[in-house]
PDB file of C-alpha atoms in Angstrom:
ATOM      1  CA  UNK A   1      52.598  10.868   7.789  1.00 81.00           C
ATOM      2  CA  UNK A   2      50.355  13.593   5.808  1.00 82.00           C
ATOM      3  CA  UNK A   3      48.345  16.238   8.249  1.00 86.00           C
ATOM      4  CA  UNK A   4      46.470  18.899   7.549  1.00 86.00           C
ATOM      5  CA  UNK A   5      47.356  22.954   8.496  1.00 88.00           C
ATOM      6  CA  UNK A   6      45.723  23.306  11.579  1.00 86.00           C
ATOM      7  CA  UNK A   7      44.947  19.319  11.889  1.00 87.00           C
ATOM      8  CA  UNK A   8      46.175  18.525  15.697  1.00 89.00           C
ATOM      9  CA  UNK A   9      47.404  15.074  16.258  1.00 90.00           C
ATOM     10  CA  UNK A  10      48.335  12.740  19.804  1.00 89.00           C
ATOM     11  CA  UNK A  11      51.621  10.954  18.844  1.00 90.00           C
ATOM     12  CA  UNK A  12      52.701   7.758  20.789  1.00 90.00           C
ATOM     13  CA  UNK A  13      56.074   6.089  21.174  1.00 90.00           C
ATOM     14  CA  UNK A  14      56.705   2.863  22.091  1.00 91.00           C
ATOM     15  CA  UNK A  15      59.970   1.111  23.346  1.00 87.00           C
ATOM     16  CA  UNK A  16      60.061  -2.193  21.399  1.00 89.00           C
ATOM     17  CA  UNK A  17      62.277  -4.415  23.807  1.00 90.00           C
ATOM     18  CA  UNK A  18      65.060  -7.245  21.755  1.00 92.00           C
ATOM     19  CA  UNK A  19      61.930  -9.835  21.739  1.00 95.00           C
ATOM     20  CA  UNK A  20      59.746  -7.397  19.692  1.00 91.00           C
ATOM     21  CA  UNK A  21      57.410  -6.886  22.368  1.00 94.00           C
ATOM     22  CA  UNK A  22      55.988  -2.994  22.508  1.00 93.00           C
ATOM     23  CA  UNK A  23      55.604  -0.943  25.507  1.00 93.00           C
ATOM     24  CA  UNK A  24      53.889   2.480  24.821  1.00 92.00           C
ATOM     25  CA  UNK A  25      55.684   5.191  26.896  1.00 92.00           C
ATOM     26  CA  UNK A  26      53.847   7.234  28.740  1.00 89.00           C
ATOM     27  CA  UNK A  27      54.063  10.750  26.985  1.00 84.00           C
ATOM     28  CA  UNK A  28      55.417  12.968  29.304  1.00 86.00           C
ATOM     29  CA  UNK A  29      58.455  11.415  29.472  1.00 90.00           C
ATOM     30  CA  UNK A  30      58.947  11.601  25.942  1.00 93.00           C
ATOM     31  CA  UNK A  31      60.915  15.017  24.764  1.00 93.00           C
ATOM     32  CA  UNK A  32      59.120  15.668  21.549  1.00 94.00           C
ATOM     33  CA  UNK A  33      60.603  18.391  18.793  1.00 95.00           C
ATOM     34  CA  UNK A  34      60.210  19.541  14.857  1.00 97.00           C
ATOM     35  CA  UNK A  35      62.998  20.023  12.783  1.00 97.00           C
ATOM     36  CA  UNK A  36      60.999  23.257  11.275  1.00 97.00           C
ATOM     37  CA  UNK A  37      58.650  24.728  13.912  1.00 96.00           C
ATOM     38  CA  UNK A  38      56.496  26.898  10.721  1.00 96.00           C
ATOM     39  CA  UNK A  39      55.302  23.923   9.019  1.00 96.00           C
ATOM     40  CA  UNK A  40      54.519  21.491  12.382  1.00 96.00           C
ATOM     41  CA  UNK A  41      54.764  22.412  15.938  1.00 95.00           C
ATOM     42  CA  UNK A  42      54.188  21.123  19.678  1.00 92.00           C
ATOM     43  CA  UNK A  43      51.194  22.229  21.377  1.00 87.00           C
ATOM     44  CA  UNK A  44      50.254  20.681  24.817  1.00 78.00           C
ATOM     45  CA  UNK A  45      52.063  18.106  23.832  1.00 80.00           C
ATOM     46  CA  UNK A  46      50.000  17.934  20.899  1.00 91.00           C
ATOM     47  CA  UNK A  47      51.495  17.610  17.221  1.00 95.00           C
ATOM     48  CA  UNK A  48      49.901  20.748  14.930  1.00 95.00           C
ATOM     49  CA  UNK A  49      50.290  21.369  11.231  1.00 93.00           C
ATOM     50  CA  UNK A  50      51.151  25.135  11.020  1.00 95.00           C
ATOM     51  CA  UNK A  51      51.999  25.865   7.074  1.00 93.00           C
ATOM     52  CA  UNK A  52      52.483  23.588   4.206  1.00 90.00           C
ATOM     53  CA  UNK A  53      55.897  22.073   4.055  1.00 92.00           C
ATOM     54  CA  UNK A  54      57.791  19.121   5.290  1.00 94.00           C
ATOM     55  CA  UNK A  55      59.405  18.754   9.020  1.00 97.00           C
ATOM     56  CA  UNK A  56      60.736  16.088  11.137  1.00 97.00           C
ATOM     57  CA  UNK A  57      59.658  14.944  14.330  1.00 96.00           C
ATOM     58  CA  UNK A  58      61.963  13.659  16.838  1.00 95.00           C
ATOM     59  CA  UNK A  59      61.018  11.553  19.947  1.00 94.00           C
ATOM     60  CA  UNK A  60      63.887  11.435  22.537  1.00 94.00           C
ATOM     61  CA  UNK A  61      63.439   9.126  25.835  1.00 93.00           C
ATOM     62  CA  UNK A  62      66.166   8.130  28.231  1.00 92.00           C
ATOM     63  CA  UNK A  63      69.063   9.027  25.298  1.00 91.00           C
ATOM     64  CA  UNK A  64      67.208   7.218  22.849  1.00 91.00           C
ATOM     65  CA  UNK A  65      65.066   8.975  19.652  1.00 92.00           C
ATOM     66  CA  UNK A  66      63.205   7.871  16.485  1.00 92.00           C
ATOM     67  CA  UNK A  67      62.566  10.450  13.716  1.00 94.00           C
ATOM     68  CA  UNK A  68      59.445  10.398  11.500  1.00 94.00           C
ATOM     69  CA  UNK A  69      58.834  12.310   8.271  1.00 94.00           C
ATOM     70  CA  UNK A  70      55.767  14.586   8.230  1.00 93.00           C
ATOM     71  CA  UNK A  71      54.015  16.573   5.243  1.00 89.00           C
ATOM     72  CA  UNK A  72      51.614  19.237   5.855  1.00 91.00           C
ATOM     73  CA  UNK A  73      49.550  20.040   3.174  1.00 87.00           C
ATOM     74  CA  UNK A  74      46.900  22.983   2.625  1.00 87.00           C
ATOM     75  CA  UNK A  75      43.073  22.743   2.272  1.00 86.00           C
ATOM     76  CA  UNK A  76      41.482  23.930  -0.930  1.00 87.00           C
ATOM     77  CA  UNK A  77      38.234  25.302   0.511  1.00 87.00           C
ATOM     78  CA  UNK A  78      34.787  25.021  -1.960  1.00 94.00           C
ATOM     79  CA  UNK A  79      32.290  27.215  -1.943  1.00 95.00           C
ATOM     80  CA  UNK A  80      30.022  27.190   0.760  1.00 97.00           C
ATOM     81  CA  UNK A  81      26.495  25.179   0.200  1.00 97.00           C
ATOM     82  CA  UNK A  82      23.495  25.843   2.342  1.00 96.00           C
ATOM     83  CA  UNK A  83      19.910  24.696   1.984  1.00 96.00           C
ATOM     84  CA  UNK A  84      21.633  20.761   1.617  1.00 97.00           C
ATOM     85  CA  UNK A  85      18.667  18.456   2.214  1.00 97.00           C
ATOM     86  CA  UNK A  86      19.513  16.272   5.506  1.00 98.00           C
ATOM     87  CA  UNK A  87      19.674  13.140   3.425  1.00 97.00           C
ATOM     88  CA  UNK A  88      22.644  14.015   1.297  1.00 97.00           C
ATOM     89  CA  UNK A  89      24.621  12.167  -0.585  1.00 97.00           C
ATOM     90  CA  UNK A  90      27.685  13.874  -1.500  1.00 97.00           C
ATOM     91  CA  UNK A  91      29.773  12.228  -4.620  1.00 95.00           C
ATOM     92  CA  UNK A  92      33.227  13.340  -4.626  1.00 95.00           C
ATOM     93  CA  UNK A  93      34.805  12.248  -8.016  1.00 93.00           C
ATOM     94  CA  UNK A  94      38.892  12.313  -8.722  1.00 93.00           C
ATOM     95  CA  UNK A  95      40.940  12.605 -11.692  1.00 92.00           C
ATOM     96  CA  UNK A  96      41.942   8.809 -11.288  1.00 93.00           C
ATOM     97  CA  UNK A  97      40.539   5.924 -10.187  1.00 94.00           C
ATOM     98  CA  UNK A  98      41.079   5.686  -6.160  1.00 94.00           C
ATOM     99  CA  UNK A  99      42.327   2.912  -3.510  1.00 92.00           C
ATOM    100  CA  UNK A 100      39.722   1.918  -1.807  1.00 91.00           C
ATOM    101  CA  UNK A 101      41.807   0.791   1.232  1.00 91.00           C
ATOM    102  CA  UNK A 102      42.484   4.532   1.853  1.00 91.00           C
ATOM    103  CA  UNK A 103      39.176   5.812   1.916  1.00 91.00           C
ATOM    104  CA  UNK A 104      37.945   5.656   5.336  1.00 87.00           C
ATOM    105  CA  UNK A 105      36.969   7.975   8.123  1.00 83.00           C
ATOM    106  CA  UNK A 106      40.378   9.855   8.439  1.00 82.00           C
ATOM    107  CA  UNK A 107      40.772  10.379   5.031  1.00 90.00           C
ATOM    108  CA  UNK A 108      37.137  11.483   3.667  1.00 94.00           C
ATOM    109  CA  UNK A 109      34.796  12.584   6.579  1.00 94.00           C
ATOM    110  CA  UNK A 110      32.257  15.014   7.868  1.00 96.00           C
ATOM    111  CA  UNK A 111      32.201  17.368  11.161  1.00 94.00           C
ATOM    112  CA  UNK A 112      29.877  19.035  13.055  1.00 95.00           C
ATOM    113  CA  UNK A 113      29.802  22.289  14.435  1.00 92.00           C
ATOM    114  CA  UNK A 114      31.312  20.912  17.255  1.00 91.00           C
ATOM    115  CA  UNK A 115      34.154  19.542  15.006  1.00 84.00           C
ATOM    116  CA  UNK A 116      32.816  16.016  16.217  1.00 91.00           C
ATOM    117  CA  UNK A 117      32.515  13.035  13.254  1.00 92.00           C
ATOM    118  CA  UNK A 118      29.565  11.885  12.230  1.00 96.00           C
ATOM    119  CA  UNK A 119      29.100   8.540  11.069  1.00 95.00           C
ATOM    120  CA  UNK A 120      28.935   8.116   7.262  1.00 96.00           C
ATOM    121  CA  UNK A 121      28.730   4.932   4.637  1.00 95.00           C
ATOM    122  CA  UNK A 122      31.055   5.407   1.657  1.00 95.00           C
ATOM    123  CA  UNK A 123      30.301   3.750  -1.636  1.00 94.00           C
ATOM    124  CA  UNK A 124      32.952   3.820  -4.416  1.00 92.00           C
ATOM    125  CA  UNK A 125      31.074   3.139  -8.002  1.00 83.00           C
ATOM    126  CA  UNK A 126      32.100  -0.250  -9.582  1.00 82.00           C
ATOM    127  CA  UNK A 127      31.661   1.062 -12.667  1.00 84.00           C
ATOM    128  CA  UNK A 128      33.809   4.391 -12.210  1.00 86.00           C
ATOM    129  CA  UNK A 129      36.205   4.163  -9.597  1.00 91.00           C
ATOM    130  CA  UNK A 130      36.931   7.567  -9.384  1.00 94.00           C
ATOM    131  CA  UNK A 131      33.893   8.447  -7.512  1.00 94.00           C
ATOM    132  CA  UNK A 132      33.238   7.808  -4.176  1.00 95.00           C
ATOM    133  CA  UNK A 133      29.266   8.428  -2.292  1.00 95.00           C
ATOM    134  CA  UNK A 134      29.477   9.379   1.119  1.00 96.00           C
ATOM    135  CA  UNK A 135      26.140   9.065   3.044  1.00 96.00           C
ATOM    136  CA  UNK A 136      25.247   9.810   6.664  1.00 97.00           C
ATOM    137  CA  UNK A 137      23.961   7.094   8.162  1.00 97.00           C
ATOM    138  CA  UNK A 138      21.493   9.334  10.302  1.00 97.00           C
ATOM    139  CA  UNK A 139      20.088  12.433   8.452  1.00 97.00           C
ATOM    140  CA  UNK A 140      21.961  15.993   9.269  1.00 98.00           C
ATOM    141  CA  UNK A 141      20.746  17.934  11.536  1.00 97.00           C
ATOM    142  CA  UNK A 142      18.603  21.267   9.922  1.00 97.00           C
ATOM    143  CA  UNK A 143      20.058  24.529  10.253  1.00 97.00           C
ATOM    144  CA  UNK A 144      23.773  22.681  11.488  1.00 97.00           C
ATOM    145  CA  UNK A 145      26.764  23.651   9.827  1.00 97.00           C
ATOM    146  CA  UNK A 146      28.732  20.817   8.625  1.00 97.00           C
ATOM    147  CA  UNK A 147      32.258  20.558   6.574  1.00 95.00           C
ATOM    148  CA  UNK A 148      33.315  17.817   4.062  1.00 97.00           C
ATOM    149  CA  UNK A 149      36.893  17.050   4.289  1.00 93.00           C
ATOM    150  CA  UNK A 150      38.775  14.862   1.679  1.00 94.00           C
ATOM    151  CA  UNK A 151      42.540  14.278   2.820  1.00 88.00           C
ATOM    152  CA  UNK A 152      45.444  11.467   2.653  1.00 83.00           C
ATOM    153  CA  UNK A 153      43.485   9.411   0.003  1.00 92.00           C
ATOM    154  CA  UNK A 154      45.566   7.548  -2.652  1.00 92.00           C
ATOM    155  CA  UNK A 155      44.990   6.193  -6.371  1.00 93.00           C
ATOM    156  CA  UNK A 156      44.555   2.780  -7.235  1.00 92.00           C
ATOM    157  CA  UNK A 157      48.312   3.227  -8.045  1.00 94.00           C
ATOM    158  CA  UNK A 158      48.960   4.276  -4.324  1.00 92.00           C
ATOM    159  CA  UNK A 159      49.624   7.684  -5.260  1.00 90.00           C
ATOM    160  CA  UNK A 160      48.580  10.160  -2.646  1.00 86.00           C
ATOM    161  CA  UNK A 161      45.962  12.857  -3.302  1.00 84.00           C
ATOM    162  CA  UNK A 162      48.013  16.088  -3.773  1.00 79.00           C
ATOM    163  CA  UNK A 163      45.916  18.784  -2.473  1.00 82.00           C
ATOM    164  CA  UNK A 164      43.664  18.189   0.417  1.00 88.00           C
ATOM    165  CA  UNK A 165      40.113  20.013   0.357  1.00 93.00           C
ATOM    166  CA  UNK A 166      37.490  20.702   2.355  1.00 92.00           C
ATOM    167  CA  UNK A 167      33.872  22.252   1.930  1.00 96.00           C
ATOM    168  CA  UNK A 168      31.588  23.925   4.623  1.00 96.00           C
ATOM    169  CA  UNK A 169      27.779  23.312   3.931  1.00 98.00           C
ATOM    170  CA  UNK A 170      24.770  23.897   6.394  1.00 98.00           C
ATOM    171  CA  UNK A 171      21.318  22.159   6.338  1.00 98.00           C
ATOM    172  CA  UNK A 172      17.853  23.456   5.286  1.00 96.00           C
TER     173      UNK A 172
END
């Protein structure tokens, strides 16, 4: 599992009985913990990427834990945009041609002010794989601040995308 520093995720374990059958648990019987508390910590109950780094995350419940793996990588922020027209289409091209499986709203999105998602169509060029057209599928709102974040996408050889990125733009 890749997050992002500051990214703030619910995690859910299951007991899967002898038959394969899955029974979430209910979370606050679970004993959650990081093997490195600076690179991902508990908050609430509430996984959060704190530096960039690896950790793992241990579930414990009635003597019984599962361990997974997580990587916390750090944004590379753009420069700032404003006067962005509401219709926008941002094209956000890579060094190799992407999986197209992996783009989808957790992995290239935008936010609101009020860190909220708003709906967007990608479009990833037959032609040239490498770029991909995000569009909002209502027009931004003028004078909103909005960021572009691009995170946990993976080439068409299922590599992942090594640094994550984000860029803060607001509306003319």
């Amino acid at each position: 599992t890749i997050i992002g520093i500051d990214d703030v995720q619910t995690l859910q374990a299951s007991h899967v009985f002898s038959d394969g059958l899955q029974q979430p648990l209910n979370n606050t019987d679970v004993k959650w913990s990081s093997s490195n508390s600076n690179v991902a910590t508990f908050i609430a109950g509430k996984l959060q990427g704190v530096s960039a780094g690896e950790a793992t995350i241990t579930a414990t419940y009635n003597n019984f834990s599962a361990t997974q793996k997580i990587i916390v990588r750090n944004y590379v922020e753009q420069p700032k945009e404003t006067d962005i027209a509401p219709d926008k289409v941002w094209t956000v091209t890579f060094n190799t041609n992407v999986n197209v499986q992996t783009i989808k709203q957790q992995s290239m999105y935008v936010t609101n002010a009020k860190d909220e998602i708003v709906p967007m169509l990608y479009y990833v060029e037959q032609s040239n794989g490498k770029n991909v057209q995000l569009m909002p599928v209502t027009p931004y709102t003028p004078g909103e601040t909005y960021t572009l974040w691009v995170k946990d996408v993976k080439s068409s050889s299922n590599v992942a995308l090594e640094q994550f990125t984000k860029k803060e733009f607001t509306v003319k």
